[in-house]
């Protein structure tokens, strides 16, 4: 009928359901289910008659998972060329929300500081963390910026993407949420590499960034400096200094991880160990320690393997795509996710200072769950659209383009 909406214009004509993104979907679902069980082990002192206790944080996380899957499906159905049109508007809204968080006269009932950070907006039933969705908007904006450019192969051409990155990084750092702010840098580097930036330029950028990072140490908050000093003490073998304060969380997490051994501890024993050791943030930032305590070193490696599976499906999809926007969006999302996993696991094992970063799909949190499932939906959206046969290769430059 003429009055019907031409759905093929929104979805696209040449679709395929045989693609590598199913690896990413399967890993996302498996990690989410592991997270729900780990949250139950970390928060419920006694084993329930069912696999998990369907109440409290577990029930809320299950609802977050349902919302996340729906959001991922909603973002996967339309052709991603239409999603691209939302990049700059979404980034503008995200930045406006980040600025809103920093306005001091906003009522505390709406923006309630937690651990000294103004990072959440109270929506009544749930708290919303704008920094999480800013990560997606940022990746989409960079992908849209780079898709038909080549000036990023010059030194001065790196300035605009650096400025685009600087704005959300500064706003999130001011909350202060240094952990989330850090995630934007690896994503920028990964997108630049995928877009064909010259590696010698990026090497200098990384070196300058490292020097700037060391020089910024005096600007850190006292508790952030204490975390770094505490980590240095542990690396030097001094587990006594800070064991009852700044290093308590890290030492407890390592103790619980070590108690899991190779194959883990029984369900009831693991719950008792987590409860009696009083691990802070055991449902959130330190949930990997709960997973390793319950399932052992092998279980921890299996969880890391699921993240590798997620990235494998994503990068195979990016490699098969000839569309520059689709390829860069996937690369940026994969870089953020793997950086987040690396830092969180390092925190739990005492290899990195604790800076407040969640474990994707596994840690408790609605904003985090929504974000990672939207990332999964973006990967599926690109994978379902067959590459156009006559399109030229993406981001392939000849030597004469290097100027």
Short mmCIF file of C-alpha atoms in Angstrom, two decimals:
data_model
loop_
_atom_site.label_atom_id
_atom_site.label_comp_id
_atom_site.label_asym_id
_atom_site.label_seq_id
_atom_site.Cartn_x
_atom_site.Cartn_y
_atom_site.Cartn_z
CA UNK A 1 0.00 0.00 0.00
CA UNK A 2 1.16 3.53 -0.76
CA UNK A 3 0.40 4.70 2.77
CA UNK A 4 2.66 2.08 4.34
CA UNK A 5 6.01 3.17 5.68
CA UNK A 6 8.81 1.88 3.41
CA UNK A 7 10.49 -0.19 6.10
CA UNK A 8 13.25 -1.27 3.72
CA UNK A 9 14.55 2.31 3.66
CA UNK A 10 15.07 2.21 7.41
CA UNK A 11 16.36 -1.33 7.71
CA UNK A 12 18.07 -1.75 4.34
CA UNK A 13 17.59 -4.27 1.57
CA UNK A 14 20.62 -6.54 1.42
CA UNK A 15 20.63 -8.08 4.90
CA UNK A 16 22.49 -11.13 6.12
CA UNK A 17 22.14 -13.08 9.32
CA UNK A 18 25.28 -15.13 8.74
CA UNK A 19 27.97 -12.99 10.31
CA UNK A 20 30.66 -12.98 12.98
CA UNK A 21 28.77 -10.59 15.25
CA UNK A 22 26.92 -13.58 16.74
CA UNK A 23 30.17 -14.26 18.60
CA UNK A 24 29.86 -10.82 20.17
CA UNK A 25 26.19 -11.37 21.04
CA UNK A 26 26.89 -14.78 22.61
CA UNK A 27 29.76 -13.37 24.67
CA UNK A 28 27.61 -10.44 25.81
CA UNK A 29 24.82 -12.71 27.01
CA UNK A 30 27.19 -15.14 28.75
CA UNK A 31 29.04 -12.34 30.55
CA UNK A 32 25.76 -10.74 31.64
CA UNK A 33 24.52 -14.02 33.14
CA UNK A 34 27.85 -14.56 34.91
CA UNK A 35 27.49 -11.07 36.32
CA UNK A 36 24.01 -11.71 37.71
CA UNK A 37 25.21 -14.85 39.46
CA UNK A 38 28.35 -13.14 40.79
CA UNK A 39 26.27 -10.27 42.17
CA UNK A 40 24.11 -12.82 43.96
CA UNK A 41 27.19 -14.56 45.43
CA UNK A 42 28.58 -11.21 46.54
CA UNK A 43 25.40 -9.89 48.16
CA UNK A 44 23.40 -12.90 49.41
CA UNK A 45 24.96 -14.63 52.46
CA UNK A 46 23.04 -17.89 51.92
CA UNK A 47 22.49 -19.87 48.76
CA UNK A 48 18.88 -19.50 47.46
CA UNK A 49 16.69 -22.47 46.45
CA UNK A 50 16.87 -21.16 42.88
CA UNK A 51 20.13 -20.47 41.00
CA UNK A 52 19.98 -16.82 42.13
CA UNK A 53 17.99 -14.68 44.54
CA UNK A 54 15.44 -12.81 42.46
CA UNK A 55 15.32 -9.77 44.68
CA UNK A 56 17.37 -6.72 45.57
CA UNK A 57 20.36 -5.99 43.37
CA UNK A 58 20.02 -9.25 41.45
CA UNK A 59 16.46 -8.44 40.39
CA UNK A 60 17.45 -4.91 39.41
CA UNK A 61 20.43 -6.17 37.40
CA UNK A 62 18.17 -8.68 35.63
CA UNK A 63 15.86 -5.83 34.66
CA UNK A 64 18.86 -3.78 33.53
CA UNK A 65 19.89 -6.71 31.34
CA UNK A 66 16.43 -6.88 29.76
CA UNK A 67 16.49 -3.15 29.04
CA UNK A 68 20.03 -3.43 27.66
CA UNK A 69 19.10 -6.25 25.27
CA UNK A 70 16.09 -4.27 24.03
CA UNK A 71 18.28 -1.20 23.50
CA UNK A 72 20.85 -3.26 21.64
CA UNK A 73 18.17 -4.74 19.39
CA UNK A 74 16.67 -1.29 18.78
CA UNK A 75 20.02 0.11 17.67
CA UNK A 76 20.76 -2.94 15.48
CA UNK A 77 17.55 -2.90 13.43
CA UNK A 78 17.91 0.48 11.64
CA UNK A 79 20.70 0.84 9.14
CA UNK A 80 23.70 2.36 10.89
CA UNK A 81 23.81 5.19 8.35
CA UNK A 82 20.75 6.56 10.15
CA UNK A 83 22.41 6.02 13.51
CA UNK A 84 25.29 8.15 12.24
CA UNK A 85 22.92 11.11 11.92
CA UNK A 86 22.44 10.98 15.69
CA UNK A 87 26.17 11.22 16.48
CA UNK A 88 26.59 14.98 16.92
CA UNK A 89 23.15 15.59 18.51
CA UNK A 90 23.82 12.75 20.97
CA UNK A 91 27.24 14.17 21.78
CA UNK A 92 25.75 17.61 22.38
CA UNK A 93 23.17 16.20 24.79
CA UNK A 94 25.80 14.10 26.58
CA UNK A 95 28.10 17.10 27.06
CA UNK A 96 25.17 19.19 28.32
CA UNK A 97 24.42 16.52 30.93
CA UNK A 98 28.08 16.42 31.98
CA UNK A 99 28.01 20.20 32.47
CA UNK A 100 24.73 19.85 34.41
CA UNK A 101 26.43 17.49 36.86
CA UNK A 102 29.03 20.14 37.68
CA UNK A 103 26.53 22.89 38.52
CA UNK A 104 26.85 23.22 42.27
CA UNK A 105 23.43 24.73 42.97
CA UNK A 106 21.59 21.74 41.47
CA UNK A 107 19.61 20.10 44.34
CA UNK A 108 21.40 17.20 46.04
CA UNK A 109 18.24 15.12 45.58
CA UNK A 110 18.85 15.29 41.82
CA UNK A 111 22.65 15.06 41.73
CA UNK A 112 23.85 13.22 44.82
CA UNK A 113 27.64 13.07 45.24
CA UNK A 114 29.00 9.57 45.88
CA UNK A 115 32.49 9.06 47.21
CA UNK A 116 33.09 12.71 46.40
CA UNK A 117 32.05 12.39 42.72
CA UNK A 118 29.12 14.15 41.05
CA UNK A 119 28.58 11.52 38.35
CA UNK A 120 24.93 10.39 38.64
CA UNK A 121 21.53 11.96 38.00
CA UNK A 122 18.74 10.64 40.21
CA UNK A 123 15.79 9.69 37.99
CA UNK A 124 13.73 8.27 40.83
CA UNK A 125 13.69 4.53 40.17
CA UNK A 126 17.23 4.46 38.81
CA UNK A 127 20.37 6.59 38.73
CA UNK A 128 21.71 7.61 35.34
CA UNK A 129 25.43 8.10 34.67
CA UNK A 130 25.91 10.40 31.64
CA UNK A 131 29.61 9.55 31.31
CA UNK A 132 28.69 6.01 30.26
CA UNK A 133 26.60 6.97 27.23
CA UNK A 134 29.08 9.74 26.42
CA UNK A 135 31.53 6.99 25.47
CA UNK A 136 29.21 5.81 22.68
CA UNK A 137 28.44 9.33 21.46
CA UNK A 138 32.15 10.12 21.42
CA UNK A 139 33.03 7.07 19.32
CA UNK A 140 30.24 7.86 16.86
CA UNK A 141 31.38 11.49 16.52
CA UNK A 142 34.99 10.49 15.86
CA UNK A 143 33.89 7.86 13.33
CA UNK A 144 31.75 10.44 11.54
CA UNK A 145 34.60 12.97 11.59
CA UNK A 146 37.19 10.59 10.11
CA UNK A 147 35.09 8.70 7.58
CA UNK A 148 36.17 10.62 4.46
CA UNK A 149 39.21 12.52 5.70
CA UNK A 150 42.94 12.08 5.32
CA UNK A 151 44.30 15.20 7.02
CA UNK A 152 44.81 13.10 10.17
CA UNK A 153 47.91 11.76 8.43
CA UNK A 154 49.59 15.08 9.21
CA UNK A 155 50.68 16.38 12.60
CA UNK A 156 48.30 19.33 12.52
CA UNK A 157 45.50 17.06 11.38
CA UNK A 158 45.65 15.35 14.78
CA UNK A 159 44.66 18.56 16.57
CA UNK A 160 40.87 18.50 15.83
CA UNK A 161 40.31 14.92 17.13
CA UNK A 162 42.45 15.78 20.15
CA UNK A 163 40.19 18.75 20.91
CA UNK A 164 37.07 16.62 20.42
CA UNK A 165 38.51 14.20 22.97
CA UNK A 166 39.61 16.89 25.39
CA UNK A 167 36.11 18.25 26.03
CA UNK A 168 34.49 15.09 27.54
CA UNK A 169 37.74 14.07 29.25
CA UNK A 170 37.97 17.38 31.11
CA UNK A 171 34.29 17.40 32.08
CA UNK A 172 34.41 13.83 33.40
CA UNK A 173 37.70 14.43 35.20
CA UNK A 174 36.13 17.39 37.01
CA UNK A 175 33.41 15.17 38.52
CA UNK A 176 36.00 13.70 39.43
CA UNK A 177 35.88 10.35 37.60
CA UNK A 178 39.44 9.77 36.42
CA UNK A 179 38.77 6.11 35.61
CA UNK A 180 36.10 6.79 32.99
CA UNK A 181 38.03 9.76 31.59
CA UNK A 182 41.04 7.54 30.88
CA UNK A 183 38.98 5.28 28.59
CA UNK A 184 38.67 7.93 25.88
CA UNK A 185 42.41 8.01 25.13
CA UNK A 186 42.87 4.37 23.98
CA UNK A 187 39.71 4.68 21.91
CA UNK A 188 41.13 7.74 20.14
CA UNK A 189 44.42 5.96 19.42
CA UNK A 190 42.65 2.83 18.13
CA UNK A 191 40.43 4.87 15.82
CA UNK A 192 43.42 6.84 14.53
CA UNK A 193 45.30 3.62 13.75
CA UNK A 194 42.25 2.13 12.00
CA UNK A 195 41.78 5.37 10.05
CA UNK A 196 45.34 5.20 8.73
CA UNK A 197 47.13 7.79 10.85
CA UNK A 198 50.91 7.62 10.58
CA UNK A 199 52.42 5.54 13.36
CA UNK A 200 55.44 7.78 13.83
CA UNK A 201 53.10 10.68 14.62
CA UNK A 202 51.13 8.54 17.07
CA UNK A 203 54.34 7.42 18.76
CA UNK A 204 55.20 11.01 19.55
CA UNK A 205 51.65 11.64 20.74
CA UNK A 206 51.86 8.70 23.14
CA UNK A 207 55.24 9.82 24.48
CA UNK A 208 53.99 13.37 25.02
CA UNK A 209 50.88 12.00 26.71
CA UNK A 210 52.95 9.89 29.08
CA UNK A 211 55.07 12.87 30.06
CA UNK A 212 51.95 15.00 30.55
CA UNK A 213 50.43 12.26 32.69
CA UNK A 214 53.46 12.16 34.98
CA UNK A 215 53.54 15.96 35.15
CA UNK A 216 49.86 16.05 36.19
CA UNK A 217 50.50 14.05 39.39
CA UNK A 218 50.50 17.19 41.62
CA UNK A 219 47.01 18.01 40.30
CA UNK A 220 45.49 14.73 41.49
CA UNK A 221 43.12 14.58 44.46
CA UNK A 222 44.64 13.41 47.78
CA UNK A 223 42.81 10.06 47.66
CA UNK A 224 44.03 9.48 44.08
CA UNK A 225 47.63 10.10 45.14
CA UNK A 226 47.12 7.77 48.10
CA UNK A 227 45.95 4.98 45.77
CA UNK A 228 49.13 5.28 43.70
CA UNK A 229 51.36 5.35 46.80
CA UNK A 230 49.49 2.35 48.19
CA UNK A 231 50.06 0.40 44.98
CA UNK A 232 53.79 1.21 45.07
CA UNK A 233 53.93 -0.06 48.67
CA UNK A 234 52.33 -3.37 47.64
CA UNK A 235 54.65 -3.77 44.65
CA UNK A 236 57.60 -3.27 46.99
CA UNK A 237 56.22 -5.99 49.27
CA UNK A 238 54.99 -3.65 51.98
CA UNK A 239 51.49 -4.99 52.59
CA UNK A 240 51.29 -3.59 56.12
CA UNK A 241 51.24 0.12 55.30
CA UNK A 242 47.67 0.99 54.31
CA UNK A 243 46.34 -2.51 54.96
CA UNK A 244 43.58 -1.10 57.15
CA UNK A 245 42.74 1.93 54.99
CA UNK A 246 43.86 2.82 51.47
CA UNK A 247 45.02 -0.70 50.54
CA UNK A 248 42.28 -2.60 52.37
CA UNK A 249 40.12 -3.02 49.28
CA UNK A 250 42.98 -4.18 47.07
CA UNK A 251 44.46 -6.59 49.63
CA UNK A 252 41.04 -8.09 50.38
CA UNK A 253 40.33 -8.57 46.67
CA UNK A 254 43.66 -10.35 46.18
CA UNK A 255 43.01 -12.54 49.23
CA UNK A 256 39.61 -13.62 47.93
CA UNK A 257 41.02 -14.26 44.45
CA UNK A 258 43.82 -16.38 45.87
CA UNK A 259 41.35 -18.35 48.00
CA UNK A 260 39.65 -19.50 44.81
CA UNK A 261 42.68 -21.53 43.80
CA UNK A 262 42.64 -23.20 40.41
CA UNK A 263 39.04 -24.41 40.22
CA UNK A 264 37.23 -22.23 42.76
CA UNK A 265 35.30 -22.79 45.98
CA UNK A 266 31.79 -24.22 46.52
CA UNK A 267 28.88 -21.82 46.34
CA UNK A 268 28.11 -21.66 50.09
CA UNK A 269 31.78 -21.32 51.05
CA UNK A 270 32.36 -18.57 48.48
CA UNK A 271 29.39 -16.59 49.80
CA UNK A 272 30.71 -16.89 53.35
CA UNK A 273 34.22 -15.83 52.36
CA UNK A 274 32.98 -12.75 50.52
CA UNK A 275 30.66 -11.75 53.37
CA UNK A 276 33.12 -12.24 56.23
CA UNK A 277 35.98 -10.50 54.42
CA UNK A 278 33.72 -7.47 53.89
CA UNK A 279 35.06 -6.66 50.41
CA UNK A 280 33.91 -3.13 49.48
CA UNK A 281 32.13 -2.74 46.11
CA UNK A 282 31.97 -6.53 45.70
CA UNK A 283 28.93 -6.18 43.43
CA UNK A 284 30.51 -3.46 41.35
CA UNK A 285 34.19 -2.55 40.78
CA UNK A 286 35.60 -5.59 42.62
CA UNK A 287 33.28 -8.25 41.22
CA UNK A 288 36.08 -10.00 39.34
CA UNK A 289 37.51 -11.05 42.71
CA UNK A 290 34.14 -12.65 43.51
CA UNK A 291 34.17 -14.50 40.17
CA UNK A 292 37.69 -15.85 40.74
CA UNK A 293 36.89 -16.83 44.33
CA UNK A 294 33.86 -18.81 43.15
CA UNK A 295 35.25 -20.30 39.93
CA UNK A 296 39.00 -20.12 40.49
CA UNK A 297 41.76 -19.19 38.10
CA UNK A 298 40.14 -21.25 35.35
CA UNK A 299 36.87 -19.40 35.78
CA UNK A 300 38.66 -16.05 35.65
CA UNK A 301 40.43 -17.09 32.45
CA UNK A 302 37.10 -18.23 30.99
CA UNK A 303 35.59 -14.80 31.68
CA UNK A 304 38.58 -13.14 30.00
CA UNK A 305 38.11 -15.55 27.10
CA UNK A 306 34.54 -14.30 26.68
CA UNK A 307 35.86 -10.76 26.33
CA UNK A 308 38.33 -11.97 23.71
CA UNK A 309 35.38 -13.61 21.91
CA UNK A 310 33.47 -10.30 22.03
CA UNK A 311 36.38 -8.41 20.52
CA UNK A 312 37.05 -11.15 17.95
CA UNK A 313 33.48 -10.97 16.65
CA UNK A 314 33.65 -7.18 16.61
CA UNK A 315 37.00 -6.90 14.80
CA UNK A 316 36.06 -9.56 12.22
CA UNK A 317 32.95 -7.51 11.53
CA UNK A 318 35.01 -4.32 11.25
CA UNK A 319 37.45 -6.03 8.89
CA UNK A 320 34.64 -7.22 6.61
CA UNK A 321 33.02 -3.76 6.45
CA UNK A 322 34.00 -1.35 3.70
CA UNK A 323 32.03 1.49 5.24
CA UNK A 324 34.41 3.84 7.11
CA UNK A 325 31.87 4.89 9.74
CA UNK A 326 30.85 1.32 10.57
CA UNK A 327 34.44 0.15 10.81
CA UNK A 328 35.60 2.98 13.08
CA UNK A 329 32.60 2.74 15.42
CA UNK A 330 33.35 -0.92 16.06
CA UNK A 331 37.07 -0.33 16.58
CA UNK A 332 36.37 2.51 19.03
CA UNK A 333 33.86 0.45 21.04
CA UNK A 334 36.21 -2.54 21.18
CA UNK A 335 39.07 -0.34 22.40
CA UNK A 336 36.95 1.13 25.21
CA UNK A 337 35.68 -2.26 26.31
CA UNK A 338 39.08 -3.97 26.38
CA UNK A 339 40.75 -1.03 28.15
CA UNK A 340 38.01 -1.15 30.76
CA UNK A 341 38.50 -4.90 31.24
CA UNK A 342 42.28 -4.53 31.48
CA UNK A 343 42.07 -1.81 34.14
CA UNK A 344 39.34 -3.52 36.18
CA UNK A 345 41.12 -6.88 36.27
CA UNK A 346 44.38 -5.12 37.13
CA UNK A 347 42.63 -3.37 40.02
CA UNK A 348 41.25 -6.65 41.36
CA UNK A 349 44.61 -8.41 41.16
CA UNK A 350 46.52 -5.55 42.79
CA UNK A 351 48.43 -4.68 39.62
CA UNK A 352 46.84 -1.26 39.11
CA UNK A 353 45.53 1.41 41.50
CA UNK A 354 41.80 1.32 42.21
CA UNK A 355 40.26 4.14 40.17
CA UNK A 356 36.61 3.14 40.06
CA UNK A 357 36.08 1.28 36.78
CA UNK A 358 33.40 -1.39 36.35
CA UNK A 359 33.77 -4.74 34.60
CA UNK A 360 31.63 -4.56 31.42
CA UNK A 361 28.47 -6.71 31.45
CA UNK A 362 29.44 -8.23 34.83
CA UNK A 363 29.44 -5.35 37.33
CA UNK A 364 26.19 -4.02 38.74
CA UNK A 365 24.85 -0.89 37.08
CA UNK A 366 22.08 0.14 34.72
CA UNK A 367 23.99 2.82 32.80
CA UNK A 368 26.92 0.48 32.25
CA UNK A 369 24.68 -2.38 31.10
CA UNK A 370 22.81 -0.11 28.72
CA UNK A 371 26.06 1.19 27.24
CA UNK A 372 27.72 -2.16 26.55
CA UNK A 373 24.58 -3.63 24.99
CA UNK A 374 24.23 -0.60 22.72
CA UNK A 375 27.85 -1.24 21.68
CA UNK A 376 26.87 -4.84 20.91
CA UNK A 377 23.89 -3.60 18.91
CA UNK A 378 26.15 -1.34 16.84
CA UNK A 379 28.39 -4.31 16.00
CA UNK A 380 25.35 -6.34 14.89
CA UNK A 381 23.99 -3.42 12.88
CA UNK A 382 27.19 -3.21 10.85
CA UNK A 383 27.47 -6.99 10.51
CA UNK A 384 23.94 -7.41 9.10
CA UNK A 385 24.59 -5.05 6.19
CA UNK A 386 26.56 -6.65 3.37
CA UNK A 387 29.47 -4.51 2.09
CA UNK A 388 28.86 -2.85 -1.27
CA UNK A 389 30.85 -4.63 -3.96
CA UNK A 390 31.96 -1.54 -5.86
CA UNK A 391 33.08 0.45 -2.82
CA UNK A 392 36.76 1.28 -2.72
CA UNK A 393 38.87 -0.08 0.16
CA UNK A 394 38.54 1.97 3.33
CA UNK A 395 41.43 4.02 4.75
CA UNK A 396 44.06 2.76 2.32
CA UNK A 397 46.50 5.52 1.40
CA UNK A 398 49.36 5.56 -1.06
CA UNK A 399 52.77 6.95 -0.21
CA UNK A 400 51.96 10.21 -1.98
CA UNK A 401 49.16 10.80 0.52
CA UNK A 402 51.68 11.13 3.36
CA UNK A 403 52.25 14.78 3.75
#
